[in-house]
Short mmCIF file of C-alpha atoms in Angstrom, two decimals:
data_model
loop_
_atom_site.label_atom_id
_atom_site.label_comp_id
_atom_site.label_asym_id
_atom_site.label_seq_id
_atom_site.Cartn_x
_atom_site.Cartn_y
_atom_site.Cartn_z
CA MET A 1164 29.83 447.48 262.54
CA ARG A 1165 33.60 446.96 261.07
CA LEU A 1166 35.99 444.58 260.99
CA ASN A 1167 38.16 445.84 263.97
CA ARG A 1168 42.66 445.92 262.92
CA SER A 1169 43.00 442.59 266.05
CA ALA A 1170 40.29 440.62 263.81
CA VAL A 1171 41.72 441.05 260.85
CA ALA A 1172 45.35 440.13 261.60
CA ALA A 1173 43.69 437.20 263.23
CA VAL A 1174 42.14 436.43 259.86
CA LEU A 1175 45.57 436.72 258.09
CA SER A 1176 47.16 434.51 260.53
CA LEU A 1177 44.66 431.62 259.86
CA ALA A 1178 45.19 432.56 256.46
CA LEU A 1179 49.11 432.25 256.26
CA ALA A 1180 48.37 428.94 258.76
CA LEU A 1181 46.47 426.99 256.11
CA GLY A 1182 47.89 426.37 252.67
CA ALA A 1183 44.86 424.38 252.13
CA CYS A 1184 42.71 422.77 254.65
CA GLY A 1185 39.37 420.26 254.91
CA LYS A 1186 37.12 419.07 257.26
CA SER A 1187 37.14 415.31 256.75
CA GLY A 1188 39.64 412.56 255.75
CA PRO A 1189 42.28 409.70 256.60
CA PRO A 1190 41.11 408.68 260.08
CA ALA A 1191 43.18 410.75 262.83
CA SER A 1192 44.74 407.35 264.04
CA GLU A 1193 46.30 406.85 260.53
CA PHE A 1194 49.07 409.86 260.86
CA PRO A 1195 51.93 410.21 262.68
CA ALA A 1196 52.46 412.26 265.77
CA GLU A 1197 53.22 416.45 265.13
CA GLY A 1198 57.04 416.32 264.38
CA GLU A 1199 57.59 412.75 263.56
CA PRO A 1200 58.49 411.53 259.43
CA ALA A 1201 55.80 411.11 257.15
CA LYS A 1202 54.38 408.07 256.71
CA VAL A 1203 54.41 407.39 253.48
CA LYS A 1204 52.43 403.92 251.33
CA LEU A 1205 52.92 403.02 248.09
CA LEU A 1206 49.29 402.89 245.57
CA GLU A 1207 51.20 401.64 242.36
CA ALA A 1208 54.64 400.24 241.98
CA GLY A 1209 54.16 401.64 238.01
CA ALA A 1210 56.34 400.19 235.16
CA ALA A 1211 58.34 397.49 234.80
CA ASP A 1212 61.61 399.27 235.13
CA LYS A 1213 61.75 400.50 239.11
CA THR A 1214 64.26 402.05 240.81
CA ALA A 1215 64.50 403.10 244.88
CA LEU A 1216 64.77 406.56 245.13
CA ARG A 1217 67.41 408.03 247.58
CA TRP A 1218 69.76 410.47 248.24
CA LYS A 1219 72.87 411.48 249.49
CA PRO A 1220 73.36 414.97 251.33
CA VAL A 1221 77.06 415.88 251.72
CA LYS A 1222 77.82 418.43 255.01
CA GLY A 1223 78.39 421.58 254.44
CA ALA A 1224 77.08 421.53 250.87
CA THR A 1225 75.19 425.19 249.98
CA GLY A 1226 72.35 426.44 247.39
CA GLY A 1227 69.74 428.59 247.02
CA VAL A 1228 66.41 428.89 246.22
CA ALA A 1229 63.98 431.75 245.50
CA LEU A 1230 60.36 430.94 246.55
CA ASP A 1231 58.03 433.22 245.45
CA LEU A 1232 54.01 433.36 247.43
CA GLY A 1233 51.44 434.97 246.24
CA THR A 1234 47.66 435.22 248.26
CA SER A 1235 44.41 436.69 247.14
CA PHE A 1236 41.82 437.15 249.87
CA GLN A 1237 38.25 437.89 250.11
CA ILE A 1238 37.13 438.22 253.32
CA ASN A 1239 33.26 438.58 253.90
CA ALA A 1240 32.24 440.09 257.66
CA ALA A 1241 29.99 442.40 259.32
CA GLY A 1242 28.41 443.27 256.17
CA GLN A 1243 31.85 444.19 254.38
CA SER A 1244 32.76 442.51 251.67
CA MET A 1245 36.96 443.40 251.82
CA PRO A 1246 39.47 442.45 249.41
CA MET A 1247 43.41 441.49 250.44
CA THR A 1248 46.60 440.66 248.85
CA MET A 1249 49.42 439.44 250.02
CA ASN A 1250 52.96 439.14 248.24
CA MET A 1251 56.06 437.71 249.11
CA LYS A 1252 59.65 436.90 247.43
CA MET A 1253 62.05 435.11 249.87
CA ASP A 1254 65.49 434.39 248.93
CA MET A 1255 67.01 431.92 251.12
CA LEU A 1256 70.23 429.66 251.39
CA ALA A 1257 70.42 426.40 252.60
CA THR A 1258 73.10 424.81 254.05
CA VAL A 1259 73.54 420.89 254.95
CA LEU A 1260 74.78 421.14 258.63
CA ASP A 1261 75.80 417.45 259.48
CA VAL A 1262 74.57 413.63 257.82
CA GLY A 1263 74.29 410.62 259.96
CA ALA A 1264 75.55 407.38 259.13
CA ASP A 1265 71.70 406.15 258.02
CA GLY A 1266 72.05 409.01 254.83
CA SER A 1267 69.58 411.49 257.20
CA ALA A 1268 70.92 415.13 257.18
CA GLN A 1269 70.06 417.92 259.17
CA MET A 1270 69.32 421.19 257.36
CA GLU A 1271 68.88 425.13 257.40
CA SER A 1272 67.61 427.40 255.09
CA GLU A 1273 67.97 431.00 256.14
CA ILE A 1274 66.32 434.19 254.92
CA VAL A 1275 68.45 435.89 253.35
CA SER A 1276 66.29 438.55 251.24
CA ALA A 1277 62.53 439.31 251.70
CA ASP A 1278 59.94 441.49 249.88
CA LEU A 1279 56.60 441.19 250.93
CA ASP A 1280 53.74 443.37 249.86
CA MET A 1281 50.44 444.20 251.23
CA PRO A 1282 48.52 446.21 248.65
CA GLY A 1283 45.61 447.92 250.28
CA MET A 1284 46.46 447.21 254.08
CA GLY A 1285 47.45 450.45 254.66
CA ALA A 1286 50.83 449.61 256.46
CA GLY A 1287 53.10 452.00 254.66
CA THR A 1288 56.71 451.60 253.31
CA ASP A 1289 58.40 451.87 256.27
CA ALA A 1290 56.45 449.57 257.88
CA MET A 1291 57.04 446.70 255.15
CA ALA A 1292 60.66 447.68 255.55
CA MET A 1293 60.61 447.19 259.12
CA ALA A 1294 58.69 443.77 258.39
CA ASN A 1295 61.17 442.72 256.00
CA ASP A 1296 63.92 443.47 257.67
CA MET A 1297 62.54 441.10 260.65
CA LEU A 1298 62.41 438.10 258.18
CA ARG A 1299 66.02 438.54 257.22
CA GLY A 1300 68.55 436.20 258.86
CA LEU A 1301 64.81 434.09 260.20
CA SER A 1302 66.78 430.50 259.74
CA ILE A 1303 63.98 427.39 259.52
CA ARG A 1304 65.88 423.93 260.38
CA MET A 1305 64.64 420.57 259.96
CA ASN A 1306 65.68 416.86 259.37
CA VAL A 1307 65.46 414.75 256.31
CA ASP A 1308 65.94 410.66 256.18
CA ALA A 1309 67.50 409.17 252.95
CA ARG A 1310 63.39 409.38 252.00
CA GLY A 1311 63.57 412.66 251.66
CA ARG A 1312 60.95 412.65 255.35
CA VAL A 1313 61.27 416.35 256.87
CA SER A 1314 60.96 416.04 260.90
CA GLY A 1315 61.62 418.20 263.46
CA VAL A 1316 61.02 421.69 261.76
CA GLU A 1317 62.09 424.59 264.33
CA VAL A 1318 62.24 428.37 263.16
CA THR A 1319 64.20 430.42 264.92
CA GLY A 1320 64.81 434.64 265.03
CA GLY A 1321 63.15 437.71 264.50
CA GLY A 1322 59.64 438.75 266.80
CA ALA A 1323 56.30 437.64 266.68
CA PHE A 1324 55.38 438.58 263.30
CA ALA A 1325 58.18 437.33 260.89
CA GLU A 1326 57.89 433.79 263.42
CA GLN A 1327 54.32 433.64 261.88
CA LEU A 1328 55.35 434.24 258.50
CA ALA A 1329 58.81 431.91 258.77
CA ASP A 1330 56.38 429.31 260.61
CA GLN A 1331 54.73 428.93 256.98
CA MET A 1332 57.85 429.29 255.09
CA GLY A 1333 59.06 425.86 257.13
CA GLN A 1334 55.40 424.36 256.39
CA SER A 1335 55.92 425.14 252.70
CA LEU A 1336 59.38 423.96 252.85
CA GLU A 1337 57.84 420.78 254.24
CA SER A 1338 55.38 420.41 251.21
CA SER A 1339 57.71 420.63 249.01
CA SER A 1340 60.00 418.17 249.95
CA ILE A 1341 59.33 415.22 248.17
CA PRO A 1342 58.66 411.57 250.48
CA PHE A 1343 60.25 408.86 248.26
CA PRO A 1344 58.46 405.15 249.29
CA GLU A 1345 60.76 402.90 250.74
CA GLU A 1346 60.01 400.43 247.89
CA PRO A 1347 61.45 400.36 244.31
CA VAL A 1348 58.88 402.47 241.41
CA GLY A 1349 58.62 402.96 238.05
CA ILE A 1350 57.16 405.82 235.76
CA GLY A 1351 53.76 405.73 236.74
CA ALA A 1352 53.87 405.05 240.33
CA LYS A 1353 51.65 406.10 242.96
CA TRP A 1354 52.03 407.12 246.68
CA GLN A 1355 50.49 408.79 249.43
CA ALA A 1356 52.17 410.66 252.41
CA LEU A 1357 50.36 411.88 255.87
CA SER A 1358 51.80 414.16 257.73
CA THR A 1359 50.70 415.97 261.22
CA VAL A 1360 51.34 419.60 262.05
CA GLU A 1361 51.07 423.02 263.96
CA THR A 1362 51.45 425.82 262.28
CA ASN A 1363 50.77 429.33 263.81
CA GLY A 1364 49.00 427.30 267.31
CA MET A 1365 46.00 425.50 265.16
CA LYS A 1366 46.58 421.54 264.58
CA VAL A 1367 46.43 420.35 260.80
CA ARG A 1368 46.74 416.48 259.16
CA MET A 1369 48.02 416.29 255.34
CA VAL A 1370 47.58 414.07 252.92
CA ALA A 1371 49.68 414.19 249.57
CA GLY A 1372 49.48 412.12 246.36
CA TYR A 1373 52.64 411.51 244.27
CA GLU A 1374 52.65 410.23 240.83
CA LEU A 1375 56.20 409.46 238.66
CA VAL A 1376 55.90 411.64 235.78
CA SER A 1377 59.68 410.96 234.21
CA LEU A 1378 62.62 409.61 235.70
CA ASN A 1379 66.34 410.00 234.03
CA GLY A 1380 69.39 409.19 235.45
CA THR A 1381 68.92 411.19 239.10
CA LYS A 1382 66.29 413.47 237.92
CA GLY A 1383 62.63 413.02 237.64
CA GLU A 1384 59.20 415.16 238.14
CA VAL A 1385 56.19 414.62 239.97
CA ALA A 1386 52.50 415.68 239.88
CA MET A 1387 51.00 416.14 243.57
CA THR A 1388 47.91 417.00 245.29
CA ILE A 1389 47.86 418.53 248.88
CA GLU A 1390 44.82 418.58 251.09
CA GLN A 1391 44.73 419.07 254.82
CA TYR A 1392 42.20 418.73 257.44
CA ALA A 1393 41.70 420.56 260.67
CA ASP A 1394 38.70 419.59 262.94
CA PRO A 1395 37.09 422.54 264.77
CA GLN A 1396 39.37 424.53 266.94
CA LYS A 1397 40.33 427.38 269.27
CA MET A 1398 43.40 429.36 268.76
CA SER A 1399 45.42 432.27 269.25
CA MET A 1400 46.65 434.36 266.69
CA ALA A 1401 48.12 437.75 266.44
CA GLY A 1402 46.66 438.57 270.00
CA ALA A 1403 43.42 437.90 268.85
CA SER A 1404 41.09 434.89 269.56
CA VAL A 1405 39.96 432.59 267.03
CA GLU A 1406 37.52 429.63 266.41
CA LEU A 1407 37.62 427.74 263.40
CA GLU A 1408 34.47 426.24 262.42
CA LYS A 1409 34.54 425.20 258.86
CA LEU A 1410 37.03 424.58 255.56
CA LYS A 1411 37.05 423.14 251.72
CA SER A 1412 39.83 423.24 249.80
CA SER A 1413 41.50 422.10 247.14
CA GLY A 1414 45.35 421.32 245.67
CA GLY A 1415 47.80 420.44 243.81
CA GLY A 1416 51.22 421.52 241.20
CA LYS A 1417 53.92 419.72 239.96
CA MET A 1418 57.80 419.77 240.77
CA GLN A 1419 60.83 418.72 239.48
CA PHE A 1420 63.62 416.52 241.69
CA ASP A 1421 67.52 416.04 241.30
CA LEU A 1422 68.21 413.35 243.17
CA ALA A 1423 71.58 414.62 243.47
CA THR A 1424 70.11 417.78 245.76
CA PRO A 1425 67.71 416.89 248.94
CA MET A 1426 65.81 419.32 248.33
CA VAL A 1427 63.00 420.46 244.98
CA VAL A 1428 64.80 421.83 242.32
CA THR A 1429 61.91 423.81 240.65
CA GLY A 1430 58.29 423.85 241.82
CA GLU A 1431 55.17 425.58 241.32
CA MET A 1432 51.42 424.61 243.47
CA THR A 1433 47.80 426.52 243.56
CA LEU A 1434 45.69 426.10 246.22
CA LYS A 1435 42.06 427.10 246.72
CA MET A 1436 40.57 427.98 250.70
CA ASP A 1437 37.39 428.40 251.72
CA ALA A 1438 36.54 429.23 255.48
CA SER A 1439 34.61 430.39 258.12
CA LEU A 1440 35.68 431.44 261.73
CA GLU A 1441 34.90 433.92 264.63
CA ALA A 1442 38.00 436.74 265.22
CA MET A 1443 37.75 439.07 268.35
CA GLY A 1444 33.39 438.05 268.60
CA GLN A 1445 32.92 438.66 264.75
CA SER A 1446 31.93 436.04 262.32
CA ALA A 1447 33.96 436.24 258.98
CA ASP A 1448 34.16 434.13 255.58
CA MET A 1449 37.07 433.51 253.86
CA ARG A 1450 38.39 432.46 250.09
CA ALA A 1451 42.00 432.68 249.62
CA ASP A 1452 43.80 431.68 246.37
CA VAL A 1453 47.47 430.33 246.90
CA ARG A 1454 50.12 430.31 244.46
CA MET A 1455 53.57 429.17 245.04
CA THR A 1456 56.36 428.95 242.91
CA PHE A 1457 60.50 428.30 244.04
CA LYS A 1458 63.16 427.54 241.97
CA PRO A 1459 66.60 427.44 242.40
CA LYS A 1460 69.15 430.52 243.00
CA ASP A 1461 72.98 430.90 242.72
CA GLY A 1462 75.27 433.88 244.31
CA LEU A 1463 73.55 433.87 247.75
CA LYS A 1464 75.49 434.53 250.98
CA SER A 1465 74.53 434.13 254.78
CA THR A 1466 73.86 437.28 256.97
CA HIS A 1467 74.95 435.30 259.97
CA THR A 1468 78.54 434.63 261.06
CA ALA A 1469 79.56 431.65 259.03
CA GLU A 1470 80.97 428.96 260.83
CA PRO A 1471 83.50 426.46 259.21
CA ALA A 1472 81.38 423.43 257.98
CA GLY A 1473 84.98 421.12 258.48
CA ASP A 1474 88.28 420.29 256.35
CA ASP A 1475 86.30 416.90 255.17
CA ALA A 1476 83.43 418.56 253.81
CA GLY A 1477 82.77 417.74 250.01
CA GLY A 1478 80.45 415.76 247.77
CA GLY A 1479 80.61 414.61 244.76
CA ASP A 1480 78.77 413.47 240.84
CA ALA A 1481 75.13 411.57 241.21
CA VAL A 1482 75.99 407.78 240.89
CA ALA A 1483 73.65 404.78 240.48
CA PRO A 1484 74.89 401.63 242.40
CA GLY A 1485 73.55 398.35 240.75
CA GLY A 1486 70.87 396.77 242.51
CA GLY A 1487 68.35 399.42 241.34
CA GLU A 1488 69.05 402.13 243.88
CA VAL A 1489 70.13 405.69 243.36
CA GLU A 1490 72.82 407.17 245.52
CA ALA A 1491 73.33 410.48 244.12
CA PRO A 1492 75.72 412.63 246.44
CA GLY A 1493 74.84 416.10 246.49
CA GLY A 1494 73.55 419.76 247.96
CA VAL A 1495 70.72 421.65 248.06
CA VAL A 1496 68.29 423.54 245.34
CA GLY A 1497 70.19 425.42 243.02
CA GLY A 1498 73.77 424.38 244.61
CA GLU A 1499 76.90 422.40 243.35
CA ALA A 1500 78.28 419.92 246.00
CA PRO A 1501 82.09 420.43 247.04
CA SER A 1502 83.70 418.06 245.05
CA ASP A 1503 85.42 415.56 248.08
CA GLU A 1504 83.18 413.35 249.71
CA VAL A 1505 83.27 412.40 253.66
CA PRO A 1506 82.51 409.33 255.84
CA ALA A 1507 79.03 408.77 257.16
CA LYS A 1508 78.75 410.82 260.25
CA ALA A 1509 76.84 410.12 263.68
CA PRO A 1510 73.04 411.39 262.83
CA ALA A 1511 72.76 415.51 264.31
CA GLU A 1512 70.80 415.62 267.45
CA ASP A 1513 67.28 417.64 267.44
CA VAL A 1514 67.57 420.94 267.88
CA PRO A 1515 65.72 423.01 270.96
CA THR A 1516 62.04 423.34 270.36
CA GLU A 1517 60.36 426.40 268.83
CA GLU A 1518 58.79 425.30 265.20
CA PRO A 1519 57.75 424.32 262.96
CA THR A 1520 55.55 422.77 257.35
CA VAL A 1521 55.53 426.43 253.05
CA THR A 1522 53.48 424.14 250.54
CA PRO A 1523 52.20 427.09 250.80
#
């Protein structure tokens, strides 16, 4: 018996939904509700010379990021072993749409170019070109507070297939944003962030661990571990009924940040996953290895009609005022902030929901 196309599509959709998932973890009651900012807990304060890590985004600031996501699958079903690979490269242009008086910001990341390749899947050049065209122009909006905590992730535009992929990109962007603790920290500080996301119909609880490896002015580096936990559940993916039975995984990486930008400058993550599921009445075991890298990229232009950012949009050089708190006006990954600082704005209202929160 062969695993039919719908079942394969469902398995791939599940793989897109999962960065790395497990079946246990902290009690569900400790996690925030879906769409709420991560709960951050300081575990170790680090060295004596401590700083409260904060940034202050500037309305209208823009910048580009290149995202490279590679996934290799091994699916065993119906007596068959099916190796598959998926490579996705995207250039994304991020814009700070609005800034609140408390330093929170509403941001939008637009996919300006996409290159999706699935060798061995029987998808022709025309099909891949169509998929890439569907991805271009998709937008992912999110709210980011002064500590880097993400909430209200939403995807707009494109068809169902494109939105599934962009949904994963939204989760990846959410995973790549470092949520800082409330307390001042020094080198060697460790903290934990708990969050809840729903991706392609699957509810996932994520535990991210961070250690501050270095900090020099506004620039620093963290080592990161990721675990995600999903209870056994039924979902509808790619038009197929999927029942998730069990999962086992691990992942981690490192990120370099600049407090002058409200997103990660450079980063890399690797994730491993083993899952058992049932799709279209057929059982399948899947193993996936995921590699994700992101870095700044200059010169990107929006595919949308540009909206004026406002005559008062601007920014300046990062500053570290006294009192131990670093506040760095700035833009987005890879971009230079405009030169004039603006008065704080009222917080932006949430955008109507679609979803989404990535890490790949």
